[in-house]
Amino acid sequence: MASLPTLGYSSSNSLLGTISDNETFGVMGSYGFGATKLMAGYEHITFDNPKSPLTAGSLTIGGYVLAVVNNKAFNNQKTLQVFWAGVRFAATPDLDLLAAYYGYKQDSFATGANTGCSDNRSSGCSGTESSVSLVADYKFAKRFDGYFGTFYTGVQDGLANGFLNKSTLTTTTGVRFRF
């Protein structure tokens, strides 16, 4: 690809942009009873090539200029489904325990020889991501708490394209003061 100055754009305020027309809907809810609160949600997103394509040189948010534009990333419609469910349990007045599951499901939107693929040869192949989190949150005072949490995530097929590790486990701990 030619350098930005060669194209006539400054590297300090120029971007490459993938342009798409997106449609989305979502359903979310929560329900609490006693010390327990349940939460769940679903979102459905479709990506299509734009009906009104943008050209190189178009101005975008923050004063940035689109130096290179891709208006044809979704010759086949991309559909992404996102879903999650979680629970918060107040074990004591000072200790909350939380658990959650998050999932992504992508339909294949690849073209050419990869049309309909369901492996990791292309990010356009169908794929999934599944994640689970566990957290303990202890309140030391009204505005001061400490937490310990762990998060596991795993990717498969098209959503694993480009990943060195197909799964990760991350653990963190910290303290926070809320203003």
N, CA, C and O of each residue as an XYZ file, in Angstrom:
716
protein
N       0.855     -1.174      0.000
C       0.000      0.000      0.000
C       0.899      1.235      0.000
O       1.928      1.252      0.675
N       0.524      2.246     -0.737
C       1.287      3.490     -0.790
C       1.243      4.181      0.562
O       0.275      4.045      1.310
N       2.298      4.924      0.868
C       2.321      5.636      2.145
C       1.326      6.798      2.107
O       0.994      7.311      1.039
N       0.859      7.199      3.283
C      -0.147      8.271      3.358
C       0.325      9.579      2.727
O      -0.442     10.203      1.994
N       1.579     10.025      2.987
C       2.000     11.265      2.317
C       1.968     11.145      0.790
O       1.663     12.117      0.099
N       2.287      9.942      0.254
C       2.225      9.739     -1.194
C       0.796      9.900     -1.700
O       0.573     10.396     -2.804
N      -0.179      9.473     -0.880
C      -1.584      9.616     -1.255
C      -2.105     11.035     -1.051
O      -3.218     11.355     -1.468
N      -1.306     11.883     -0.411
C      -1.713     13.264     -0.177
C      -2.363     13.493      1.173
O      -3.001     14.527      1.373
N      -2.222     12.552      2.117
C      -2.823     12.670      3.445
C      -1.748     12.655      4.520
O      -0.715     12.001      4.372
N      -1.994     13.363      5.575
C      -1.077     13.391      6.712
C      -1.248     12.132      7.550
O      -2.373     11.682      7.770
N      -0.153     11.564      8.015
C      -0.240     10.372      8.854
C      -0.736     10.715     10.265
O      -1.052      9.808     11.035
N      -0.811     11.993     10.618
C      -1.254     12.371     11.966
C      -2.777     12.423     12.111
O      -3.280     12.411     13.234
N      -3.517     12.481     11.008
C      -4.980     12.550     11.140
C      -5.712     11.748     10.061
O      -6.834     12.089      9.689
N      -5.078     10.678      9.554
C      -5.684      9.870      8.503
C      -5.958      8.455      8.995
O      -5.230      7.920      9.831
N      -7.015      7.862      8.465
C      -7.420      6.516      8.861
C      -7.749      5.679      7.646
O      -8.086      6.203      6.585
N      -7.646      4.360      7.816
C      -8.211      3.416      6.874
C      -9.594      3.104      7.410
O      -9.749      2.890      8.612
N     -10.596      3.073      6.561
C     -11.957      2.833      7.035
C     -12.664      1.728      6.280
O     -12.627      1.689      5.050
N     -13.318      0.817      7.017
C     -14.219     -0.167      6.427
C     -15.624      0.353      6.662
O     -16.042      0.517      7.808
N     -16.353      0.612      5.594
C     -17.661      1.247      5.667
C     -18.739      0.183      5.496
O     -18.633     -0.677      4.622
N     -19.779      0.241      6.333
C     -20.872     -0.735      6.229
C     -22.179     -0.113      6.696
O     -22.194      0.850      7.463
N     -23.281     -0.693      6.212
C     -24.614     -0.373      6.720
C     -24.959     -1.470      7.714
O     -24.969     -2.649      7.359
N     -25.241     -1.092      8.953
C     -25.513     -2.058     10.012
C     -26.944     -1.921     10.504
O     -27.480     -0.816     10.592
N     -27.556     -3.053     10.822
C     -28.863     -3.068     11.477
C     -28.735     -3.935     12.710
O     -28.076     -4.975     12.682
N     -29.367     -3.506     13.797
C     -29.249     -4.251     15.041
C     -30.529     -4.166     15.852
O     -31.269     -3.185     15.776
N     -30.773     -5.201     16.621
C     -31.810     -5.150     17.641
C     -31.318     -5.956     18.825
O     -30.487     -6.854     18.687
N     -31.836     -5.626     19.973
C     -31.430     -6.321     21.186
C     -32.569     -6.424     22.174
O     -33.497     -5.614     22.174
N     -32.480     -7.432     23.011
C     -33.434     -7.653     24.090
C     -32.608     -7.920     25.345
O     -31.749     -8.802     25.351
N     -32.867     -7.159     26.403
C     -32.129     -7.312     27.646
C     -33.084     -7.230     28.818
O     -34.140     -6.604     28.727
N     -32.714     -7.858     29.908
C     -33.558     -7.786     31.083
C     -32.813     -8.181     32.333
O     -31.753     -8.805     32.282
N     -33.385     -7.807     33.446
C     -32.845     -8.222     34.736
C     -34.010     -8.429     35.698
O     -35.067     -7.810     35.574
N     -33.785     -9.305     36.643
C     -34.818     -9.603     37.628
C     -34.130     -9.899     38.945
O     -33.219    -10.724     39.013
N     -34.571     -9.224     39.981
C     -33.993     -9.442     41.300
C     -35.009    -10.020     42.260
O     -36.181     -9.645     42.255
N     -34.541    -10.932     43.075
C     -35.375    -11.484     44.140
C     -34.464    -11.777     45.321
O     -33.534    -12.579     45.232
N     -34.753    -11.113     46.421
C     -33.925    -11.279     47.612
C     -32.497    -10.844     47.356
O     -32.249     -9.745     46.858
N     -31.568    -11.707     47.697
C     -30.138    -11.400     47.560
C     -29.604    -11.710     46.164
O     -28.410    -11.545     45.915
N     -30.463    -12.154     45.253
C     -30.019    -12.590     43.932
C     -30.587    -11.688     42.839
O     -31.748    -11.281     42.891
N     -29.758    -11.390     41.862
C     -30.192    -10.633     40.694
C     -29.729    -11.392     39.454
O     -28.548    -11.709     39.319
N     -30.663    -11.681     38.550
C     -30.366    -12.351     37.291
C     -30.397    -11.337     36.154
O     -31.235    -10.435     36.149
N     -29.493    -11.476     35.195
C     -29.425    -10.575     34.047
C     -29.193    -11.411     32.796
O     -28.480    -12.412     32.849
N     -29.780    -11.018     31.680
C     -29.563    -11.727     30.418
C     -29.823    -10.785     29.258
O     -30.517     -9.778     29.401
N     -29.259    -11.123     28.107
C     -29.479    -10.292     26.942
C     -29.114    -10.999     25.661
O     -28.402    -12.003     25.658
N     -29.621    -10.449     24.566
C     -29.354    -10.964     23.224
C     -29.312     -9.775     22.274
O     -30.134     -8.863     22.369
N     -28.343     -9.791     21.353
C     -28.248     -8.754     20.334
C     -27.987     -9.420     18.985
O     -27.194    -10.357     18.893
N     -28.653     -8.935     17.946
C     -28.523     -9.456     16.592
C     -28.061     -8.303     15.712
O     -28.728     -7.271     15.642
N     -26.915     -8.472     15.033
C     -26.331     -7.394     14.230
C     -26.065     -7.920     12.821
O     -25.505     -9.003     12.656
N     -26.469     -7.149     11.805
C     -26.125     -7.497     10.424
C     -25.289     -6.368      9.820
O     -25.515     -5.190     10.096
N     -24.323     -6.754      8.993
C     -23.421     -5.836      8.311
C     -23.580     -6.060      6.809
O     -23.498     -7.193      6.335
N     -23.807     -4.984      6.063
C     -23.925     -5.036      4.603
C     -23.043     -3.951      3.984
O     -22.689     -2.981      4.653
N     -22.691     -4.113      2.712
C     -22.000     -3.042      2.000
C     -22.882     -1.794      2.022
O     -24.108     -1.907      1.993
N     -22.276     -0.608      2.072
C     -23.074      0.619      2.188
C     -23.872      0.945      0.929
O     -23.409      0.743     -0.194
N     -25.076      1.453      1.144
C     -25.895      1.939      0.021
C     -25.373      3.282     -0.475
O     -25.578      3.650     -1.632
N     -24.687      4.019      0.421
C     -24.068      5.302      0.062
C     -22.579      5.221      0.404
O     -22.169      5.654      1.480
N     -21.772      4.672     -0.502
C     -20.335      4.492     -0.215
C     -19.630      5.823      0.034
O     -20.024      6.859     -0.501
N     -18.595      5.778      0.845
C     -17.754      6.944      1.090
C     -16.515      6.857      0.208
O     -16.122      5.771     -0.217
N     -15.908      7.996     -0.063
C     -14.699      8.036     -0.896
C     -13.509      8.456     -0.049
O     -13.662      9.045      1.021
N     -12.327      8.143     -0.547
C     -11.104      8.615      0.097
C     -11.170     10.138      0.183
O     -11.589     10.804     -0.764
N     -10.760     10.671      1.306
C     -10.824     12.111      1.534
C     -12.025     12.533      2.353
O     -12.133     13.698      2.734
N     -12.944     11.597      2.635
C     -14.120     11.927      3.458
C     -13.678     12.247      4.879
O     -12.810     11.579      5.441
N     -14.287     13.275      5.446
C     -14.008     13.690      6.821
C     -14.865     12.865      7.771
O     -16.037     12.618      7.486
N     -14.299     12.435      8.891
C     -15.044     11.631      9.858
C     -14.889     12.215     11.253
O     -14.284     13.273     11.429
N     -15.432     11.532     12.229
C     -15.464     11.997     13.621
C     -14.072     12.379     14.108
O     -13.099     11.685     13.813
N     -13.972     13.466     14.845
C     -12.710     13.903     15.435
C     -11.797     14.631     14.473
O     -10.640     14.893     14.801
N     -12.292     14.965     13.294
C     -11.467     15.672     12.323
C     -10.527     14.764     11.540
O      -9.619     15.251     10.867
N     -10.732     13.459     11.620
C      -9.904     12.531     10.869
C     -10.387     12.432      9.430
O     -11.557     12.670      9.132
N      -9.461     12.077      8.545
C      -9.748     11.933      7.123
C      -9.617     10.450      6.757
O      -8.649      9.798      7.148
N     -10.580      9.925      6.015
C     -10.481      8.555      5.514
C      -9.567      8.562      4.300
O      -9.965      9.002      3.222
N      -8.336      8.074      4.471
C      -7.359      8.079      3.384
C      -7.546      6.881      2.465
O      -7.372      6.988      1.251
N      -7.898      5.750      3.042
C      -8.142      4.524      2.277
C      -9.494      3.992      2.729
O      -9.735      3.863      3.929
N     -10.386      3.679      1.781
C     -11.750      3.290      2.119
C     -12.073      1.931      1.499
O     -11.789      1.687      0.327
N     -12.674      1.049      2.309
C     -13.160     -0.241      1.821
C     -14.679     -0.232      1.935
O     -15.216     -0.317      3.040
N     -15.372     -0.130      0.815
C     -16.835     -0.138      0.776
C     -17.390     -1.514      0.389
O     -18.603     -1.670      0.250
N     -16.509     -2.516      0.214
C     -16.952     -3.826     -0.294
C     -16.497     -4.969      0.612
O     -16.127     -6.032      0.114
N     -16.515     -4.776      1.906
C     -16.088     -5.824      2.845
C     -17.169     -6.871      3.070
O     -16.872     -7.978      3.521
N     -18.430     -6.534      2.760
C     -19.546     -7.428      3.082
C     -20.384     -7.748      1.849
O     -21.581     -7.462      1.811
N     -19.740     -8.351      0.829
C     -20.479     -8.780     -0.362
C     -21.516     -9.823      0.011
O     -22.575     -9.888     -0.614
N     -21.235    -10.645      1.021
C     -22.219    -11.518      1.661
C     -22.506    -10.900      3.027
O     -21.584    -10.492      3.733
N     -23.761    -10.833      3.391
C     -24.132    -10.215      4.664
C     -23.464    -10.945      5.837
O     -23.475    -12.174      5.909
N     -22.895    -10.174      6.735
C     -22.324    -10.723      7.966
C     -23.382    -10.609      9.053
O     -23.970     -9.545      9.247
N     -23.626    -11.714      9.765
C     -24.565    -11.708     10.883
C     -23.809    -12.124     12.137
O     -23.157    -13.168     12.168
N     -23.905    -11.299     13.164
C     -23.268    -11.581     14.445
C     -24.354    -11.598     15.513
O     -25.146    -10.662     15.622
N     -24.384    -12.675     16.302
C     -25.322    -12.777     17.412
C     -24.518    -12.757     18.709
O     -23.536    -13.485     18.852
N     -24.939    -11.925     19.640
C     -24.262    -11.766     20.928
C     -25.275    -12.091     22.017
O     -26.406    -11.608     21.976
N     -24.881    -12.899     22.982
C     -25.807    -13.249     24.061
C     -25.034    -13.384     25.365
O     -23.855    -13.736     25.368
N     -25.706    -13.102     26.461
C     -25.063    -13.177     27.764
C     -26.097    -13.435     28.838
O     -27.286    -13.160     28.675
N     -25.602    -13.977     29.952
C     -26.436    -14.210     31.130
C     -25.535    -14.125     32.344
O     -24.374    -14.532     32.298
N     -26.069    -13.600     33.422
C     -25.262    -13.464     34.629
C     -26.109    -13.472     35.875
O     -27.329    -13.317     35.831
N     -25.431    -13.658     36.988
C     -26.088    -13.650     38.290
C     -25.193    -12.900     39.277
O     -23.972    -13.054     39.266
N     -25.815    -12.093     40.122
C     -25.132    -11.412     41.224
C     -25.814    -11.883     42.501
O     -27.034    -11.790     42.639
N     -25.020    -12.383     43.424
C     -25.558    -12.886     44.681
C     -24.889    -12.148     45.828
O     -23.664    -12.162     45.953
N     -25.696    -11.500     46.668
C     -25.175    -10.811     47.851
C     -25.035    -11.851     48.961
O     -25.984    -12.112     49.700
N     -23.839    -12.444     49.072
C     -23.594    -13.498     50.063
C     -23.702    -12.951     51.478
O     -24.209    -13.625     52.375
N     -23.224    -11.725     51.675
C     -23.352    -10.991     52.939
C     -23.614     -9.540     52.556
O     -23.529     -9.206     51.374
N     -23.930     -8.666     53.509
C     -24.119     -7.255     53.150
C     -22.866     -6.620     52.533
O     -22.966     -5.612     51.834
N     -21.686     -7.206     52.786
C     -20.441     -6.634     52.275
C     -19.800     -7.422     51.138
O     -18.845     -6.936     50.531
N     -20.293     -8.624     50.827
C     -19.672     -9.472     49.825
C     -20.665     -9.852     48.728
O     -21.699    -10.467     48.989
N     -20.326     -9.470     47.491
C     -21.106     -9.861     46.311
C     -20.311    -10.890     45.518
O     -19.103    -10.743     45.329
N     -20.999    -11.934     45.055
C     -20.410    -12.935     44.178
C     -21.107    -12.844     42.830
O     -22.335    -12.778     42.772
N     -20.343    -12.839     41.750
C     -20.903    -12.681     40.416
C     -20.383    -13.775     39.493
O     -19.230    -14.193     39.595
N     -21.244    -14.228     38.598
C     -20.856    -15.176     37.555
C     -21.589    -14.777     36.280
O     -22.737    -14.337     36.324
N     -20.911    -14.936     35.142
C     -21.539    -14.563     33.875
C     -21.006    -15.420     32.739
O     -19.882    -15.919     32.781
N     -21.851    -15.578     31.716
C     -21.474    -16.259     30.476
C     -21.744    -15.290     29.334
O     -22.764    -14.600     29.320
N     -20.807    -15.245     28.361
C     -20.939    -14.381     27.197
C     -20.666    -15.221     25.955
O     -19.729    -16.020     25.949
N     -21.459    -15.058     24.913
C     -21.237    -15.817     23.695
C     -21.400    -14.976     22.448
O     -22.193    -14.035     22.416
N     -20.637    -15.326     21.418
C     -20.735    -14.706     20.098
C     -20.890    -15.832     19.088
O     -20.231    -16.867     19.196
N     -21.754    -15.632     18.117
C     -21.900    -16.584     17.021
C     -21.920    -15.786     15.728
O     -22.767    -14.915     15.529
N     -20.976    -16.097     14.856
C     -20.874    -15.400     13.567
C     -21.190    -16.376     12.449
O     -20.634    -17.474     12.401
N     -22.087    -15.979     11.546
C     -22.356    -16.775     10.357
C     -21.272    -16.496      9.320
O     -20.655    -15.431      9.340
N     -21.037    -17.442      8.420
C     -20.036    -17.256      7.373
C     -20.489    -16.154      6.408
O     -21.621    -16.155      5.925
N     -19.573    -15.214      6.141
C     -19.837    -14.183      5.136
C     -18.703    -14.140      4.117
O     -18.590    -13.196      3.335
N     -17.862    -15.176      4.138
C     -16.727    -15.255      3.218
C     -17.208    -15.404      1.778
O     -18.326    -15.853      1.524
N     -16.353    -15.024      0.852
C     -16.680    -15.108     -0.576
C     -15.658    -15.986     -1.296
O     -14.680    -16.432     -0.697
N     -15.893    -16.226     -2.578
C     -14.959    -16.997     -3.400
C     -14.816    -18.427     -2.918
O     -15.806    -19.077     -2.582
N     -13.582    -18.919     -2.883
C     -13.313    -20.304     -2.478
C     -13.686    -20.561     -1.022
O     -13.861    -21.713     -0.626
N     -13.809    -19.505     -0.221
C     -14.126    -19.661      1.207
C     -15.626    -19.570      1.505
O     -16.017    -19.665      2.668
N     -16.461    -19.391      0.504
C     -17.903    -19.248      0.723
C     -18.438    -20.410      1.559
O     -18.207    -21.575      1.238
N     -19.154    -20.078      2.633
C     -19.762    -21.088      3.500
C     -18.804    -21.794      4.432
O     -19.188    -22.776      5.067
N     -17.566    -21.329      4.537
C     -16.562    -22.022      5.357
C     -16.909    -21.975      6.846
O     -17.568    -21.053      7.327
N     -16.437    -23.013      7.561
C     -16.673    -23.082      9.012
C     -15.417    -23.566      9.726
O     -15.481    -24.405     10.624
N     -14.269    -23.021      9.310
C     -13.004    -23.306      9.982
C     -12.290    -21.972     10.193
O     -12.916    -20.921     10.057
N     -10.997    -21.986     10.520
C     -10.326    -20.721     10.839
C      -9.439    -20.193      9.712
O      -8.555    -19.378      9.977
N      -9.640    -20.624      8.466
C      -8.800    -20.138      7.366
C      -9.057    -18.677      7.032
O      -8.208    -18.022      6.427
N     -10.226    -18.155      7.422
C     -10.585    -16.765      7.113
C     -11.427    -16.199      8.257
O     -12.203    -16.924      8.880
N     -11.271    -14.907      8.529
C     -12.117    -14.272      9.549
C     -13.562    -14.168      9.069
O     -14.450    -13.833      9.852
N     -13.805    -14.451      7.788
C     -15.158    -14.456      7.244
C     -15.882    -15.785      7.407
O     -17.061    -15.890      7.067
N     -15.192    -16.801      7.923
C     -15.833    -18.100      8.165
C     -16.718    -18.013      9.402
O     -16.515    -17.155     10.260
N     -17.700    -18.905      9.489
C     -18.528    -18.937     10.694
C     -17.639    -19.303     11.880
O     -16.624    -19.982     11.726
N     -18.038    -18.842     13.067
C     -17.241    -19.120     14.256
C     -17.964    -18.725     15.522
O     -19.023    -18.099     15.492
N     -17.365    -19.106     16.633
C     -17.956    -18.800     17.935
C     -16.891    -18.320     18.913
O     -15.700    -18.585     18.754
N     -17.358    -17.612     19.919
C     -16.539    -17.235     21.069
C     -17.391    -17.451     22.302
O     -18.555    -17.052     22.343
N     -16.804    -18.085     23.310
C     -17.498    -18.321     24.577
C     -16.611    -17.835     25.708
O     -15.404    -18.079     25.711
N     -17.214    -17.146     26.669
C     -16.463    -16.604     27.794
C     -17.242    -16.793     29.084
O     -18.473    -16.762     29.094
N     -16.506    -16.991     30.175
C     -17.095    -17.138     31.502
C     -16.298    -16.270     32.464
O     -15.068    -16.249     32.415
N     -16.996    -15.557     33.335
C     -16.309    -14.751     34.338
C     -16.861    -15.046     35.726
O     -18.043    -15.348     35.894
N     -15.980    -14.953     36.714
C     -16.329    -15.110     38.131
C     -15.673    -13.962     38.885
O     -14.503    -13.654     38.659
N     -16.431    -13.323     39.789
C     -15.915    -12.172     40.542
C     -16.405    -12.238     41.983
O     -17.549    -12.606     42.252
N     -15.521    -11.875     42.894
C     -15.893    -11.638     44.294
C     -15.571    -10.170     44.574
O     -14.468     -9.707     44.286
N     -16.534     -9.445     45.132
C     -16.382     -8.006     45.392
C     -16.731     -7.749     46.859
O     -17.865     -7.967     47.287
N     -15.732     -7.279     47.627
C     -15.929     -7.045     49.058
C     -15.891     -5.546     49.344
O     -14.947     -4.855     48.962
N     -16.939     -5.048     50.024
C     -17.028     -3.624     50.357
C     -16.437     -3.396     51.745
O     -16.978     -3.857     52.750
N     -15.301     -2.666     51.779
C     -14.661     -2.328     53.051
C     -15.382     -1.171     53.737
O     -15.476     -1.121     54.963
N     -15.886     -0.247     52.930
C     -16.583      0.941     53.421
C     -17.550      1.376     52.320
O     -17.600      0.756     51.258
N     -18.316      2.440     52.569
C     -19.341      2.878     51.611
C     -18.781      3.083     50.203
O     -19.439      2.713     49.230
N     -17.590      3.659     50.069
C     -17.034      3.988     48.752
C     -15.737      3.237     48.439
O     -15.064      3.560     47.460
N     -15.383      2.258     49.238
C     -14.098      1.584     49.075
C     -14.323      0.075     49.044
O     -14.886     -0.491     49.981
N     -13.881     -0.577     47.963
C     -14.050     -2.030     47.885
C     -12.832     -2.682     47.229
O     -12.011     -2.017     46.597
N     -12.741     -3.989     47.399
C     -11.694     -4.786     46.768
C     -12.355     -5.910     45.993
O     -13.434     -6.372     46.366
N     -11.726     -6.350     44.930
C     -12.323     -7.378     44.089
C     -11.255     -8.366     43.624
O     -10.065     -8.055     43.560
N     -11.726     -9.555     43.306
C     -10.899    -10.603     42.729
C     -11.737    -11.257     41.645
O     -12.874    -11.656     41.897
N     -11.192    -11.370     40.444
C     -11.978    -11.946     39.363
C     -11.127    -12.744     38.405
O      -9.918    -12.540     38.289
N     -11.784    -13.652     37.725
C     -11.109    -14.433     36.694
C     -12.024    -14.526     35.476
O     -13.248    -14.525     35.605
N     -11.421    -14.606     34.301
C     -12.156    -14.570     33.046
C     -11.530    -15.568     32.084
O     -10.336    -15.492     31.794
N     -12.328    -16.496     31.593
C     -11.871    -17.464     30.596
C     -12.580    -17.161     29.283
O     -13.777    -16.874     29.273
N     -11.845    -17.223     28.178
C     -12.462    -17.060     26.868
C     -11.836    -18.039     25.879
O     -10.640    -18.325     25.935
N     -12.665    -18.540     24.980
C     -12.193    -19.447     23.942
C     -12.847    -19.101     22.617
O     -14.037    -18.792     22.566
N     -12.062    -19.153     21.535
C     -12.561    -18.837     20.203
C     -12.406    -20.062     19.301
O     -11.498    -20.874     19.477
N     -13.313    -20.174     18.334
C     -13.264    -21.293     17.400
C     -13.579    -20.819     15.988
O     -14.312    -19.851     15.788
N     -13.021    -21.507     15.038
C     -13.299    -21.327     13.611
C     -13.035    -19.889     13.170
O     -11.979    -19.354     13.507
N     -13.929    -19.240     12.441
C     -13.667    -17.916     11.876
C     -13.300    -16.862     12.902
O     -12.482    -15.987     12.618
N     -13.886    -16.925     14.090
C     -13.536    -15.937     15.121
C     -12.175    -16.224     15.742
O     -11.667    -15.397     16.499
N     -11.561    -17.388     15.439
C     -10.221    -17.710     15.919
C      -9.147    -17.299     14.916
O      -7.958    -17.394     15.218
N      -9.548    -16.843     13.728
C      -8.581    -16.461     12.699
C      -7.671    -15.357     13.218
O      -8.149    -14.314     13.664
N      -6.372    -15.581     13.162
C      -5.404    -14.581     13.602
C      -5.017    -14.682     15.062
O      -4.099    -13.985     15.493
N      -5.686    -15.527     15.844
C      -5.339    -15.688     17.245
C      -4.180    -16.668     17.396
O      -4.177    -17.719     16.754
N      -3.203    -16.346     18.227
C      -2.120    -17.283     18.527
C      -2.599    -18.340     19.517
O      -2.238    -19.512     19.404
N      -3.410    -17.927     20.485
C      -3.959    -18.832     21.492
C      -5.466    -18.874     21.315
O      -6.112    -17.828     21.246
N      -6.024    -20.052     21.242
C      -7.470    -20.202     21.050
C      -8.247    -20.008     22.340
O      -9.470    -19.865     22.314
N      -7.545    -20.002     23.477
C      -8.219    -19.746     24.751
C      -7.256    -19.020     25.685
O      -6.037    -19.162     25.593
N      -7.841    -18.242     26.583
C      -7.045    -17.520     27.571
C      -7.757    -17.542     28.917
O      -8.983    -17.631     28.989
N      -6.978    -17.461     29.960
C      -7.492    -17.328     31.316
C      -6.784    -16.130     31.930
O      -5.555    -16.092     31.997
N      -7.555    -15.165     32.373
C      -7.013    -13.937     32.932
C      -7.579    -13.747     34.328
O      -8.781    -13.900     34.544
N      -6.718    -13.418     35.266
C      -7.159    -13.190     36.640
C      -6.642    -11.837     37.090
O      -5.525    -11.442     36.758
N      -7.469    -11.132     37.853
C      -7.075     -9.814     38.326
C      -7.600     -9.585     39.734
O      -8.567    -10.212     40.166
N      -6.956     -8.693     40.422
C      -7.414     -8.267     41.734
C      -7.120     -6.779     41.865
O      -6.207     -6.265     41.219
N      -7.872     -6.103     42.680
C      -7.644     -4.687     42.855
C      -8.519     -4.086     43.928
O      -9.390     -4.743     44.499
N      -8.265     -2.826     44.184
C      -9.081     -2.050     45.113
C      -9.545     -0.819     44.359
O      -8.884     -0.351     43.432
N     -10.715     -0.293     44.779
C     -11.205      0.891     44.085
C     -11.913      1.798     45.087
O     -12.535      1.349     46.050
N     -11.789      3.090     44.814
C     -12.496      4.121     45.568
C     -13.472      4.783     44.618
O     -13.074      5.266     43.558
N     -14.727      4.813     44.977
C     -15.766      5.417     44.132
C     -16.094      6.814     44.632
O     -16.386      7.013     45.811
N     -16.044      7.771     43.726
C     -16.338      9.173     44.079
C     -17.826      9.397     44.168
O     -18.267     10.511     44.452
